[in-house]
Coordinates of C-alpha atoms in Angstrom, one line a residue:
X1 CA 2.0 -16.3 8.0
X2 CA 1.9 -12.8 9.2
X3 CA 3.6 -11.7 12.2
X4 CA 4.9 -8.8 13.9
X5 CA 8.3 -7.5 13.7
X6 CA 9.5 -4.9 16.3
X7 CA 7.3 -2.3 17.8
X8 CA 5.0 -1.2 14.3
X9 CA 6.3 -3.4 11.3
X10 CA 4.0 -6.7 10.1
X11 CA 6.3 -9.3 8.5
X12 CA 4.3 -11.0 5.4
X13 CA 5.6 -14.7 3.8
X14 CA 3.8 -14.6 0.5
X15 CA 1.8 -11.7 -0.7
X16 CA 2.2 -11.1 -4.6
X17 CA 0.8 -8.2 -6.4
X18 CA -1.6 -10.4 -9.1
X19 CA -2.5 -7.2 -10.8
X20 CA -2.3 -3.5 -10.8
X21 CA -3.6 -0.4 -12.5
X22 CA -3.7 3.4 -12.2
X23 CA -5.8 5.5 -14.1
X24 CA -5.6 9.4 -13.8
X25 CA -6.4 13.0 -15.2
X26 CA -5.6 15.1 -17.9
X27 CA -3.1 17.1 -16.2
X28 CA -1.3 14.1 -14.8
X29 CA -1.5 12.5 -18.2
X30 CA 0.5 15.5 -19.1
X31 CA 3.3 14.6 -16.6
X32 CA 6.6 12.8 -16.8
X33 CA 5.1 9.6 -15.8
X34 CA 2.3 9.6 -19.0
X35 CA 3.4 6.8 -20.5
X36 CA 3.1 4.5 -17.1
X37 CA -0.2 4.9 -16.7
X38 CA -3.1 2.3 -18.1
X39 CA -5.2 4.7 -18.4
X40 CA -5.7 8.5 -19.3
X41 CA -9.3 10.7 -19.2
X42 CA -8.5 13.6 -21.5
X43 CA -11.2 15.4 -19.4
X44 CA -11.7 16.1 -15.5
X45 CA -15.2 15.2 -16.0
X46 CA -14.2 11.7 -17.7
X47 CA -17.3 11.6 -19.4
X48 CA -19.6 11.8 -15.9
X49 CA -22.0 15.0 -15.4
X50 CA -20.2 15.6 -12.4
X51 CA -17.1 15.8 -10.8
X52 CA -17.4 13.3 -7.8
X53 CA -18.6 10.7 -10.4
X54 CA -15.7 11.0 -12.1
X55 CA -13.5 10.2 -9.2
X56 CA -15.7 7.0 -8.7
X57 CA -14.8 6.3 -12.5
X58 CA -11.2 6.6 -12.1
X59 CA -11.2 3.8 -8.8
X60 CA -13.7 1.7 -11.0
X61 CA -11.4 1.4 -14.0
X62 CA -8.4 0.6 -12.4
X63 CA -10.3 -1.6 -10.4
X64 CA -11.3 -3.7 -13.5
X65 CA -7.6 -3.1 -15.8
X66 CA -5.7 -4.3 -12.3
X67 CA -8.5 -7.4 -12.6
X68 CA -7.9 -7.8 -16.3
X69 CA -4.2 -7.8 -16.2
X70 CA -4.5 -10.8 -13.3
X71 CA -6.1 -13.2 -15.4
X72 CA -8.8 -13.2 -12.5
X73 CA -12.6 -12.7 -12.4
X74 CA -14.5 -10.5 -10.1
X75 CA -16.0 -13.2 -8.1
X76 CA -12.6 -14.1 -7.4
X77 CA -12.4 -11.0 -5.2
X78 CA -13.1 -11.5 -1.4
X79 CA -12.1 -8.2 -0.3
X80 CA -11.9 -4.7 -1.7
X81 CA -10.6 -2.7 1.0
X82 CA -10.1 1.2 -0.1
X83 CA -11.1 4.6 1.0
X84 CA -10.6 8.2 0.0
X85 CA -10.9 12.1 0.7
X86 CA -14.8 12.3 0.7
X87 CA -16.9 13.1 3.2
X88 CA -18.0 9.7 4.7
X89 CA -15.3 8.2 1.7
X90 CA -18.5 7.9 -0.3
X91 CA -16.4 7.4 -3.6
X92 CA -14.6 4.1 -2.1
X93 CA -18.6 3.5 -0.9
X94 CA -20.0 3.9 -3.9
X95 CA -17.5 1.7 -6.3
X96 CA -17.9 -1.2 -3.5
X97 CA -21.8 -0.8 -3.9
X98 CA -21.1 -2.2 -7.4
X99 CA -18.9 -5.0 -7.3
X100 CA -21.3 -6.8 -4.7
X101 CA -17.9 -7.8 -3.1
X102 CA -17.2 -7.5 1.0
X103 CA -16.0 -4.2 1.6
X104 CA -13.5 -2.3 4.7
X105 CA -13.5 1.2 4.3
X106 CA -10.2 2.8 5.9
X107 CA -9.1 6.4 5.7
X108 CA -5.9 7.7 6.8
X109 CA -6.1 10.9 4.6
X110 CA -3.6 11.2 1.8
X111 CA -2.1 7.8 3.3
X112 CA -4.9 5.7 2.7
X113 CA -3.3 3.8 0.4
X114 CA -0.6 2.7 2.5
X115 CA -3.5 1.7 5.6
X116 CA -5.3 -0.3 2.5
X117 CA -2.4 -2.1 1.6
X118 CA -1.6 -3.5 5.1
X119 CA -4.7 -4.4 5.6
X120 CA -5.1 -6.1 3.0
X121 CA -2.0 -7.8 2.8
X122 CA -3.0 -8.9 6.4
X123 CA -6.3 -10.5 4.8
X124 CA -3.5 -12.7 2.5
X125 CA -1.5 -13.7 4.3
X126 CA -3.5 -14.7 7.3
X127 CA -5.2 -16.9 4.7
X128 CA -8.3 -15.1 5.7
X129 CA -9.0 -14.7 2.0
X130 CA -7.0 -15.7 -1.2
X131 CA -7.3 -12.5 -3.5
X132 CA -8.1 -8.9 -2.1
X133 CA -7.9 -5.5 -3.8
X134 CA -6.4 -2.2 -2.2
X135 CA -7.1 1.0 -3.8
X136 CA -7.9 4.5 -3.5
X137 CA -8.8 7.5 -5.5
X138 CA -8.8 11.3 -5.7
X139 CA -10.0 14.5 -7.8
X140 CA -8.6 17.8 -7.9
X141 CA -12.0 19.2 -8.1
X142 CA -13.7 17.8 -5.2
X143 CA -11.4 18.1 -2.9
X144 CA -10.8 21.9 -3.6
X145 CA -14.1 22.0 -3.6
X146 CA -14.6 20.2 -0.3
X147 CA -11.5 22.0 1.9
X148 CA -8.8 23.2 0.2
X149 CA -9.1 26.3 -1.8
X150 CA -12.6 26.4 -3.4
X151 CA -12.4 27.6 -7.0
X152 CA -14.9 30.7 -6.6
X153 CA -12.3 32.0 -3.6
X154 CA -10.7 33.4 -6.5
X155 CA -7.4 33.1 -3.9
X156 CA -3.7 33.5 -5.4
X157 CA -2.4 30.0 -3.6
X158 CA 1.2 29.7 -2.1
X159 CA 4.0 27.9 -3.6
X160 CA 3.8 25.6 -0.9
X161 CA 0.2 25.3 -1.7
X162 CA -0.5 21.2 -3.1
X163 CA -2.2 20.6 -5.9
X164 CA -4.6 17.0 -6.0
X165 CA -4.0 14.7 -8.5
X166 CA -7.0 13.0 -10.3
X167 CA -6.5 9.6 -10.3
X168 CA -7.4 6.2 -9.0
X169 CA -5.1 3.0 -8.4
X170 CA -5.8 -0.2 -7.1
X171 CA -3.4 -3.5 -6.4
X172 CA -4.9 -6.9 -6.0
X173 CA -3.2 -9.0 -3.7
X174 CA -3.2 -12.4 -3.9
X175 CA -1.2 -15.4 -1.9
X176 CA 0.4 -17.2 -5.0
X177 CA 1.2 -15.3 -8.6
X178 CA 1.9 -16.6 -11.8
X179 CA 5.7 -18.0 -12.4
X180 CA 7.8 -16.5 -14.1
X181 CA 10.4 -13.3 -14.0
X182 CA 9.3 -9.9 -12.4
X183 CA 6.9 -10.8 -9.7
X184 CA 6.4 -8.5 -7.0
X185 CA 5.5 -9.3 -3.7
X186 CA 4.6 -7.1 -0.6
X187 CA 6.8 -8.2 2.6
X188 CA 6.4 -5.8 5.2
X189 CA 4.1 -2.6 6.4
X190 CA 5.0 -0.6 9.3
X191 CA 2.2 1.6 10.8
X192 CA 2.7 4.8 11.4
X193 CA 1.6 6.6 14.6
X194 CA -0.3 10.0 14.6
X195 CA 2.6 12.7 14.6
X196 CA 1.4 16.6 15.9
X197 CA 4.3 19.0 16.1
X198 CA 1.9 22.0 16.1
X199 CA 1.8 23.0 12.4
X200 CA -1.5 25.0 11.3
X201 CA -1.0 25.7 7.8
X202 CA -3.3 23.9 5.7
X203 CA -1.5 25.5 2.8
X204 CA 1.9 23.9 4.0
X205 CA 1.0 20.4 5.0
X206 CA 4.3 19.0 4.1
X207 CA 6.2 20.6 6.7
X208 CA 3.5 19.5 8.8
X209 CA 3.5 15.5 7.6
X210 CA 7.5 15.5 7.5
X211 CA 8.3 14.9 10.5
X212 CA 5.6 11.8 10.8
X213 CA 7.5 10.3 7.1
X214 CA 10.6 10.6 9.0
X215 CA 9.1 9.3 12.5
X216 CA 7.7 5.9 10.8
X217 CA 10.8 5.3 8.5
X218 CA 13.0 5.2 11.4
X219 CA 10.7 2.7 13.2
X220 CA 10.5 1.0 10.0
X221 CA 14.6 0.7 10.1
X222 CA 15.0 -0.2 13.4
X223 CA 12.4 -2.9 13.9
X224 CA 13.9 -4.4 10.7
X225 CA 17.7 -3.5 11.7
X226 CA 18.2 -2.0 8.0
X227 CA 19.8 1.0 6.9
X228 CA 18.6 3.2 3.5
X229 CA 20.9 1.2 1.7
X230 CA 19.6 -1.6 1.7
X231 CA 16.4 -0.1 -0.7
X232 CA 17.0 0.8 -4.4
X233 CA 14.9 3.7 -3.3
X234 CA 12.3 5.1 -0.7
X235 CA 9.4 7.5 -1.6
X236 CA 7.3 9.0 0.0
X237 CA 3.3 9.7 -0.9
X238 CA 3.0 13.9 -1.5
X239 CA 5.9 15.7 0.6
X240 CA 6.3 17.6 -2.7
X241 CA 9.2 20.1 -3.9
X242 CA 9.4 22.0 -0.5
X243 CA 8.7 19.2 1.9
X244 CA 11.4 16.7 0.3
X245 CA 13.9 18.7 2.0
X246 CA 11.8 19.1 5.2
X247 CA 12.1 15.0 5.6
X248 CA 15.8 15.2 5.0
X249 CA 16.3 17.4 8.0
X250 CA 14.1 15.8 10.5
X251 CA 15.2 12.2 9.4
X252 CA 18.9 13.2 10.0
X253 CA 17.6 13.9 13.4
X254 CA 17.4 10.5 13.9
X255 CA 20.5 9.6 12.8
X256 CA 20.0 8.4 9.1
X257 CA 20.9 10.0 5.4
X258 CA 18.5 9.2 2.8
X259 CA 20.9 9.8 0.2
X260 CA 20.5 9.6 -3.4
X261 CA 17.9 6.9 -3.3
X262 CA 14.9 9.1 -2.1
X263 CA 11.8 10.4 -4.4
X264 CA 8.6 11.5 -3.4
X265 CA 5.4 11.0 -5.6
X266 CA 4.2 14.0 -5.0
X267 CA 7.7 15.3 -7.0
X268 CA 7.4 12.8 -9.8
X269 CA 4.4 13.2 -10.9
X270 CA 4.1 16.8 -12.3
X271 CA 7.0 18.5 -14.0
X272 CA 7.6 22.2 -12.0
X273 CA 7.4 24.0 -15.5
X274 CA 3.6 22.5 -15.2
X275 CA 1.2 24.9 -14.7
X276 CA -0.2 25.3 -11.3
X277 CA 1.4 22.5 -9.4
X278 CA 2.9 24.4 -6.9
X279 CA 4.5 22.2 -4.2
X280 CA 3.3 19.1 -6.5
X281 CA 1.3 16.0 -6.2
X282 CA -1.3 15.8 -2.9
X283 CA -4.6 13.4 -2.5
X284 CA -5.3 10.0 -1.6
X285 CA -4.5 8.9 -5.4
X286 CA -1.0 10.6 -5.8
X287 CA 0.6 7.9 -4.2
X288 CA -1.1 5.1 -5.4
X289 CA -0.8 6.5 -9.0
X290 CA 2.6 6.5 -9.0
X291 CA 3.4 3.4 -7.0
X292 CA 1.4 0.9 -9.2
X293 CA 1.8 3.0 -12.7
X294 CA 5.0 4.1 -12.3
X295 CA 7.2 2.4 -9.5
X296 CA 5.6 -1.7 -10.1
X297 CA 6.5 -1.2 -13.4
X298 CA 10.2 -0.4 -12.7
X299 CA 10.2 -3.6 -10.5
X300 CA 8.5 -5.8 -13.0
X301 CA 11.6 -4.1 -15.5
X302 CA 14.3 -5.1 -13.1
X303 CA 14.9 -1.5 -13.0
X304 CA 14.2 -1.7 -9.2
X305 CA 14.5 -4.8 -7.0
X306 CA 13.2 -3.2 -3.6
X307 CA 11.5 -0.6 -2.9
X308 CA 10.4 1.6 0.6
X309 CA 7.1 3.4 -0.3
X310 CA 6.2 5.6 2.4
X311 CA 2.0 7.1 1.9
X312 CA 1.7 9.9 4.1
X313 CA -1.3 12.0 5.2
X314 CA -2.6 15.2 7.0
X315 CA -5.9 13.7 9.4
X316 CA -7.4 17.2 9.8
X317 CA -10.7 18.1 8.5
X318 CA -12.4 21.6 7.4
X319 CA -14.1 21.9 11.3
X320 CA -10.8 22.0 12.9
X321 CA -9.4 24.2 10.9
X322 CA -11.4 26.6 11.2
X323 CA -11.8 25.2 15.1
X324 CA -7.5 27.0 15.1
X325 CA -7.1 23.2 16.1
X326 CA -2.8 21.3 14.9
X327 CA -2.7 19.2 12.0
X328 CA -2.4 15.4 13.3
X329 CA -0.2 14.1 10.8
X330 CA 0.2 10.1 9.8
X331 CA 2.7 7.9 7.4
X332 CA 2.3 3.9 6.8
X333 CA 4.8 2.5 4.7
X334 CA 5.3 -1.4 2.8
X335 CA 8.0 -2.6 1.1
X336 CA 8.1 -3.6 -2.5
X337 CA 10.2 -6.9 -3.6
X338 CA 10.7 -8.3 -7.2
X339 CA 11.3 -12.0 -7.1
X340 CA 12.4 -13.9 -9.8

């Protein structure tokens, strides 16, 4: 049964991931990680008239592949818990409105993922409900469209600039899996808190979500009394090229070396010599893409046996931008276990 561990960590018994899927863009399906995805669109539009439908079509297929590869049926779900980038996270809305399933919409920016997998693992293991899905999902069109650099701006951006991956994942979570070798299971989130070191760059928002990675990774160690060493790796969601360094400063701050066993999602999924990916993966999707496409996978493998994934998130909006208002910065992070 759930419980809490130390000042922001949940302790979960038996949470298994049933199923799992991520589905993404053309550019991403151009990436290193192409052949870990279940599914490709070779166009941004992924055959929708517009680009906001097609973000709702990348959540709604890996919604039904992560459903298909659990052996489960729809009306086996009793929670679908996910959110997004929108306005009013009408693309998580919108999916829910068609699987006629109870729905919690959560939002913790580009760390919504992390937020929906607590939550839901919560559900689980509370035996509140049996089977619950987490996802999330992001396009690089609407959001640059909605705040970051819209394309008639015609702007050169910075190499610190992100660049959103199109993409949707979603994990079904379910109190019991099938036997058998390379089941995962999801044993502990720790919440982050709201981080705001007074960072105003919207073109630079992993300098500004750094120190909140490093700030809920060291609760996440010292509730749990564990070191980086004890984790085959820990990633975080879309720190990028330039901000992967940034956490490796402030996180020696707090006494702790990361190592050779840290990634960031942002990093893996685009190659540099890709065309406009600047500082690398960003959005709601990037870390969910690569955690249950990529990352799973390696578990399933027995490439990986445990794994740290830490989602993280700028909560500022267009308003207080343009307001001269800080970017509030947040990071939640669960830990990955195969078990034999």
């Amino acid at each position: 049964m759930a419980r809490s561990v130390g000042g922001q960590t949940w302790q979960f018994d038996r949470v298994f991931l049933a199923g799992e899927a991520a589905a993404v863009g053309p550019k991403e399906g151009e990436g290193p990680l192409r052949d870990d995805f279940d599914g490709i669109f070779p166009t941004p539009y992924a055959g929708q008239p517009n680009w906001e439908k097609a973000e709702q079509t990348f959540l709604q297929y890996a919604f039904d592949k992560a459903l298909e590869k659990s052996g489960k049926r729809k009306e086996d779900v009793g929670l679908f818990v996910a959110g997004d980038l929108m306005n009013q996270i009408t693309t998580s809305t919108f999916v829910a409105r068609s699987l006629a399933t109870p729905y919690l919409g959560v939002f913790s920016a580009c760390a919504t993922i992390g937020e929906a997998l607590a939550v839901a693992a919560l559900a689980v293991d509370s035996e509140a409900e049996t089977l619950v899905a987490a996802g999330t999902a992001s396009h690089n069109a609407t959001a640059e469209r909605q705040y970051r650099y819209p394309t008639e701006y015609g702007a050169q951006k910075t190499d610190t600039a992100p660049c959103t991956v199109s993409g949707g994942g979603v994990a079904l979570l379910a109190r019991d899996s099938a036997g058998g070798p390379g089941r995962v299971r999801l044993t502990f989130a720790t919440l982050g808190k709201v981080i705001d070191l007074g960072a105003k760059d919207p073109m630079d928002m992993a300098a500004a979500m750094g120190p909140a990675a490093a700030d809920t990774l060291a609760a996440h160690f010292s509730d749990l009394n564990r070191q980086p060493s004890d984790y085959d790796l820990i990633v975080t969601g879309d720190l990028g090229f330039h901000g992967m360094p940034v956490l490796r400063e402030w996180f020696s701050r707090y006494g702790y070396d990361l190592g050779d066993r840290y990634a960031d999602c942002g990093a893996l999924i685009y190659s540099p010599t890709q065309p406009e990916v600047f500082n690398g993966g960003s959005g709601s999707a990037c870390c969910a893409v690569v955690t249950f496409g990529h990352l799973v996978r390696r578990l399933r493998r027995g490439e990986l046996r445990r794994v740290l994934v830490a989602a993280t998130g700028a909560l500022h909006s267009t308003v207080s931008a343009q307001q001269g208002e800080t970017i509030p910065t947040i990071c939640h992070a669960v830990v990955l276990e195969r078990e034999d």
